[in-house]
Amino acid sequence: MCGCALRPRRRAEPGLQSRRSGRGSGAVPRSGRGAGPASGAARSGPNQTAGRSRAMGRLVALSLLGIGLALLGERFLALRSRLKASREVESVDLPNCRLIKGIETGAEDIDILPNGLAFFSVGLKFPGLHSFAPDKPGGILMMDLKEEKPRALELRVSWGFDLASFNPHGISTFIDDDDTVYLFVVNHPEFKNTVEIFKFQEEENSLLHLKTIKHELLPRYVYVADILAHEIHVLEKQPNMNLTQLKVLQLGTLVDNLSIDPSSGDIWVGCHPNGQKLFVYDPNHPPSSEVLRIQNILSEKPSVTTVYINNGSVLQGSSVATIYDRKLLVGTLYQRALYCEL
């Protein structure tokens, strides 16, 4: 035990206690200086409001971004569906076929005269499409299907026509009353759109350029290919030149050029099984080819037959199929052309 006396505590004076507690704890500043709770909250109010506004702005921006990405994703998936981007094919070959020598850069369209002369538009260049010869102008080739071993010959074009910018696309022939043959060629010089009229000079294997026009020659029935909808629309021309839609035929593939067999009325269709491979060219996974034959299209139940299909190992990007006397020609957008005897 220490033996110390206990001293009673002295009661602090009220004023002294207040001053000491004020100095020690800092709870209540004497002069209002410093950052007491009330004054601090009052000064930070505008900053908090601005912060909430910025957060709300970011939230709205993120929401709009999410909506935009969702819409883009939906459109992308819809486009892939229209392009048949996931479709793969198994080849359906014909027994007597060979690639046509001299056609290396595509034969986008083909038309055949009643006497067996076939005309090819070759060398098409178009934005978004692959080209094996981007610097070479296009041309018109001819093949006589009555020959035992037909071969393609390039037709000379008359002097004065701009061959350097010749970029032929679609092609159609017209025979006048005096048996003069005219070629109507859709042309894209410098990616513009024109229609060129040529006179075919058979003796010289040449084309005489007559003029550049925009003109339409329509038969009674008009067949329109809707490539991304995978449809063929059948229209009928009325006496007042209006068109009436008769029917729509769904085909389940990307339809390109249509050719009518004058002897039977059958429609031969050059098709693209997978549109994505067509526009995004990959030599390891080339675009495939497909040829359909449609019989009795005006009937209630037309017959649709797959005549030829190839996964790209032989023919890439078929765009047209046309027939003469059981001889089938298949052209492509930018590769070869096929000759088959049926």
XYZ file of C-alpha atoms in Angstrom:
342
model
C 0.000 0.000 0.000
C 1.337 3.403 -0.815
C -0.177 5.281 2.183
C -0.956 8.294 -0.026
C -3.773 10.587 0.890
C -6.684 10.916 -1.554
C -7.307 14.424 -2.692
C -10.805 15.387 -3.700
C -11.176 16.582 -7.310
C -11.839 20.182 -7.892
C -14.842 21.017 -9.983
C -13.794 22.844 -13.081
C -15.228 26.227 -13.610
C -17.852 26.283 -16.350
C -16.012 28.804 -18.454
C -12.711 26.999 -18.132
C -14.289 23.633 -19.042
C -15.866 25.133 -22.092
C -12.643 26.717 -23.197
C -10.620 23.553 -22.607
C -13.060 21.339 -24.403
C -13.075 23.832 -27.233
C -9.337 23.740 -27.556
C -8.952 20.020 -27.082
C -11.686 18.480 -29.191
C -12.066 21.078 -31.896
C -15.764 20.251 -31.930
C -16.985 23.827 -31.952
C -14.630 26.396 -33.496
C -14.837 29.708 -31.742
C -14.735 31.978 -34.713
C -16.602 29.778 -37.244
C -13.346 28.992 -39.056
C -12.519 25.482 -40.182
C -14.806 22.901 -41.772
C -17.575 22.068 -39.342
C -20.124 19.511 -40.479
C -22.850 21.992 -41.287
C -20.730 24.459 -43.222
C -18.908 21.640 -45.132
C -22.198 20.151 -46.329
C -23.421 23.511 -47.462
C -20.351 24.199 -49.592
C -20.191 20.670 -51.226
C -23.839 20.659 -52.382
C -23.207 22.042 -55.916
C -20.317 19.614 -56.429
C -22.507 16.674 -55.488
C -25.209 17.869 -57.895
C -22.677 18.166 -60.714
C -21.365 14.695 -59.910
C -24.850 13.234 -60.036
C -25.432 14.954 -63.407
C -22.208 13.528 -64.815
C -23.123 10.048 -63.578
C -26.571 10.342 -65.126
C -25.013 11.492 -68.409
C -22.676 8.505 -68.428
C -25.603 6.186 -67.695
C -27.630 7.641 -70.578
C -24.626 7.394 -72.916
C -24.026 3.762 -71.950
C -27.716 2.988 -72.438
C -27.709 4.571 -75.902
C -24.505 2.712 -76.752
C -26.079 -0.569 -75.659
C -29.184 0.091 -77.753
C -27.035 1.019 -80.746
C -24.926 -2.124 -80.423
C -28.068 -4.240 -80.091
C -29.513 -2.716 -83.274
C -26.238 -3.203 -85.122
C -26.062 -6.792 -83.928
C -29.616 -7.434 -85.103
C -28.875 -5.916 -88.519
C -25.644 -7.910 -88.769
C -27.431 -11.175 -88.002
C -30.175 -10.300 -90.486
C -27.561 -9.573 -93.159
C -25.788 -12.872 -92.447
C -29.123 -14.631 -92.833
C -29.797 -12.908 -96.158
C -26.292 -13.730 -97.369
C -26.676 -17.370 -96.293
C -23.320 -16.883 -94.562
C -23.406 -20.236 -92.766
C -24.419 -22.332 -95.754
C -22.075 -25.030 -97.028
C -22.781 -27.165 -100.092
C -21.984 -30.623 -101.376
C -21.076 -30.811 -105.037
C -23.553 -32.027 -107.639
C -21.417 -32.545 -110.745
C -22.329 -32.985 -114.391
C -20.467 -35.673 -116.373
C -19.420 -33.799 -119.521
C -18.095 -30.426 -118.405
C -14.915 -28.469 -119.010
C -13.728 -25.004 -118.144
C -13.713 -22.660 -121.117
C -10.226 -21.668 -122.198
C -9.653 -17.940 -122.463
C -12.043 -16.920 -119.685
C -10.064 -16.247 -116.526
C -11.644 -13.087 -115.054
C -15.322 -13.992 -114.921
C -18.229 -14.121 -117.362
C -20.939 -12.336 -115.407
C -23.612 -12.725 -118.076
C -24.190 -14.869 -121.168
C -26.748 -14.664 -123.968
C -27.227 -17.131 -126.830
C -28.641 -16.461 -130.295
C -31.046 -18.945 -131.935
C -28.213 -20.010 -134.272
C -26.020 -21.117 -131.350
C -23.704 -18.103 -131.082
C -23.098 -17.303 -127.418
C -21.903 -13.924 -126.133
C -20.072 -13.487 -122.821
C -19.532 -10.262 -120.880
C -16.172 -10.712 -119.138
C -13.945 -8.813 -116.731
C -16.522 -7.134 -114.495
C -15.067 -4.972 -111.737
C -17.396 -3.708 -109.053
C -16.882 -2.173 -105.594
C -16.778 -4.885 -102.948
C -16.135 -7.721 -105.403
C -12.872 -9.588 -105.773
C -11.061 -9.256 -109.115
C -8.273 -11.447 -110.487
C -7.274 -8.740 -113.002
C -8.195 -5.334 -111.547
C -6.195 -3.381 -114.143
C -7.441 -5.214 -117.227
C -10.481 -3.763 -119.048
C -13.480 -5.954 -119.764
C -14.602 -7.321 -123.099
C -17.151 -9.326 -125.074
C -16.360 -12.911 -126.092
C -18.193 -15.187 -128.512
C -18.507 -18.967 -128.791
C -20.140 -21.006 -131.564
C -21.953 -23.856 -129.840
C -22.508 -25.650 -133.140
C -18.808 -26.411 -133.417
C -17.643 -29.829 -132.281
C -15.161 -28.283 -129.862
C -16.373 -24.722 -129.318
C -13.878 -22.126 -128.124
C -14.224 -18.543 -126.943
C -13.039 -15.684 -129.168
C -12.779 -12.061 -128.113
C -14.712 -9.701 -130.373
C -12.991 -6.590 -131.622
C -14.772 -3.334 -130.837
C -14.911 -0.518 -133.387
C -12.501 2.391 -133.230
C -13.660 5.351 -131.168
C -15.175 3.411 -128.287
C -13.431 3.846 -124.918
C -12.108 0.330 -124.341
C -9.882 1.352 -121.432
C -12.934 1.982 -119.222
C -15.087 -0.815 -120.649
C -16.620 -2.629 -117.670
C -19.443 -4.833 -119.024
C -22.033 -6.296 -116.694
C -25.345 -7.616 -118.052
C -25.768 -8.434 -121.748
C -28.801 -9.055 -123.982
C -29.181 -9.631 -127.715
C -31.873 -8.324 -130.051
C -32.498 -9.522 -133.612
C -34.054 -7.014 -136.005
C -36.466 -7.873 -138.828
C -33.573 -7.939 -141.292
C -31.679 -10.409 -139.047
C -29.258 -7.761 -137.816
C -27.998 -8.661 -134.350
C -27.636 -5.956 -131.712
C -26.011 -6.302 -128.320
C -27.283 -4.276 -125.377
C -24.532 -4.182 -122.761
C -24.842 -2.738 -119.266
C -21.576 -0.872 -118.759
C -19.989 0.679 -115.665
C -17.231 3.011 -116.913
C -15.528 4.418 -113.825
C -18.377 2.771 -111.863
C -21.045 4.870 -113.592
C -24.057 3.262 -115.276
C -24.696 3.245 -119.019
C -26.190 0.939 -121.641
C -24.142 0.501 -124.802
C -25.637 -0.652 -128.111
C -23.397 -2.606 -130.484
C -24.076 -4.036 -133.918
C -22.655 -7.515 -134.331
C -20.600 -7.985 -137.510
C -20.300 -11.744 -137.816
C -18.021 -11.818 -140.859
C -15.411 -9.739 -139.047
C -15.979 -11.105 -135.533
C -16.386 -7.543 -134.352
C -18.790 -5.140 -132.671
C -19.692 -1.748 -134.088
C -20.563 0.688 -131.321
C -23.687 2.661 -132.225
C -24.593 4.752 -129.207
C -25.029 4.969 -125.458
C -28.630 4.948 -124.261
C -30.901 3.997 -121.409
C -33.654 1.826 -122.742
C -35.825 -1.129 -121.757
C -37.208 -3.947 -123.885
C -39.809 -5.846 -121.909
C -41.621 -9.053 -122.925
C -45.125 -9.961 -121.693
C -43.813 -11.621 -118.566
C -41.019 -10.050 -116.611
C -38.935 -12.104 -114.188
C -37.107 -10.146 -111.500
C -34.467 -11.727 -109.258
C -34.328 -10.382 -105.696
C -30.883 -11.570 -104.658
C -31.020 -10.926 -100.901
C -34.639 -12.023 -100.487
C -33.856 -15.281 -102.358
C -36.910 -14.758 -104.577
C -38.031 -14.465 -108.185
C -40.907 -12.076 -108.828
C -43.136 -12.811 -111.827
C -44.705 -9.684 -113.345
C -47.074 -9.299 -116.289
C -47.008 -6.301 -118.618
C -50.428 -4.716 -119.136
C -51.584 -2.891 -122.316
C -51.083 0.460 -120.550
C -47.442 -0.567 -119.828
C -48.114 -1.056 -116.123
C -46.747 -4.175 -114.427
C -48.885 -6.504 -112.335
C -47.271 -8.970 -109.951
C -48.487 -12.520 -110.522
C -46.455 -14.491 -107.998
C -43.288 -14.718 -105.918
C -41.180 -17.881 -105.966
C -38.962 -18.588 -102.929
C -35.716 -20.412 -103.743
C -33.616 -20.423 -100.558
C -30.442 -19.234 -102.313
C -29.067 -15.944 -103.645
C -30.444 -15.694 -107.187
C -28.485 -13.713 -109.776
C -29.091 -13.678 -113.543
C -32.088 -15.380 -115.115
C -32.108 -16.922 -118.594
C -35.162 -18.213 -120.460
C -34.936 -21.227 -122.731
C -36.954 -20.070 -125.778
C -37.812 -23.627 -126.781
C -39.358 -24.679 -123.464
C -39.889 -21.532 -121.404
C -37.763 -22.981 -118.597
C -35.832 -20.488 -116.510
C -32.174 -21.185 -115.774
C -30.766 -19.409 -112.756
C -27.182 -18.690 -111.745
C -27.072 -18.677 -107.938
C -24.750 -17.955 -105.008
C -25.215 -20.474 -102.156
C -23.212 -18.334 -99.710
C -23.149 -14.566 -100.244
C -20.604 -13.844 -97.515
C -17.980 -15.965 -99.263
C -18.777 -14.082 -102.457
C -18.043 -10.643 -101.021
C -15.316 -11.625 -98.518
C -13.004 -13.609 -100.766
C -10.861 -16.290 -99.131
C -8.882 -18.569 -101.499
C -8.956 -21.308 -98.864
C -12.762 -21.129 -98.664
C -13.832 -19.866 -102.099
C -17.425 -18.990 -103.006
C -19.499 -21.867 -104.316
C -21.647 -22.114 -107.449
C -25.187 -23.289 -108.076
C -27.444 -23.663 -111.125
C -31.211 -24.098 -110.835
C -33.738 -25.000 -113.510
C -37.321 -23.801 -113.031
C -40.039 -25.468 -115.085
C -43.640 -24.242 -115.410
C -43.051 -21.150 -113.304
C -46.520 -19.805 -114.133
C -48.218 -22.909 -112.731
C -49.376 -23.386 -109.148
C -46.498 -25.768 -108.396
C -43.377 -24.908 -110.425
C -40.649 -27.549 -110.576
C -37.262 -26.390 -109.233
C -34.279 -28.664 -109.943
C -30.675 -28.284 -108.811
C -28.789 -29.056 -112.013
C -25.279 -28.210 -110.833
C -23.624 -27.217 -107.586
C -19.938 -26.930 -106.681
C -18.184 -25.903 -103.478
C -15.719 -23.662 -105.316
C -13.141 -26.317 -106.116
C -14.009 -26.062 -109.830
C -16.201 -22.996 -110.314
C -16.411 -19.953 -108.048
C -19.252 -17.442 -107.840
C -21.683 -18.575 -110.553
C -23.782 -15.662 -111.786
C -25.538 -16.944 -114.924
C -26.580 -20.187 -116.585
C -27.995 -20.423 -120.092
C -28.701 -23.276 -122.483
C -28.758 -24.015 -126.198
C -29.516 -27.411 -127.747
C -28.659 -29.256 -124.497
C -25.394 -27.332 -124.163
C -25.141 -25.485 -120.870
C -22.938 -22.454 -120.226
C -22.268 -21.254 -116.679
C -20.567 -17.907 -116.079
C -19.079 -16.428 -112.921
C -18.521 -13.015 -111.432
C -14.734 -13.039 -111.451
C -13.349 -16.497 -112.198
C -13.898 -19.084 -114.944
C -16.783 -20.241 -117.147
C -18.097 -23.776 -117.590
C -19.283 -25.612 -120.708
C -21.424 -28.737 -120.268
C -23.144 -31.113 -122.662
C -26.366 -32.411 -121.127
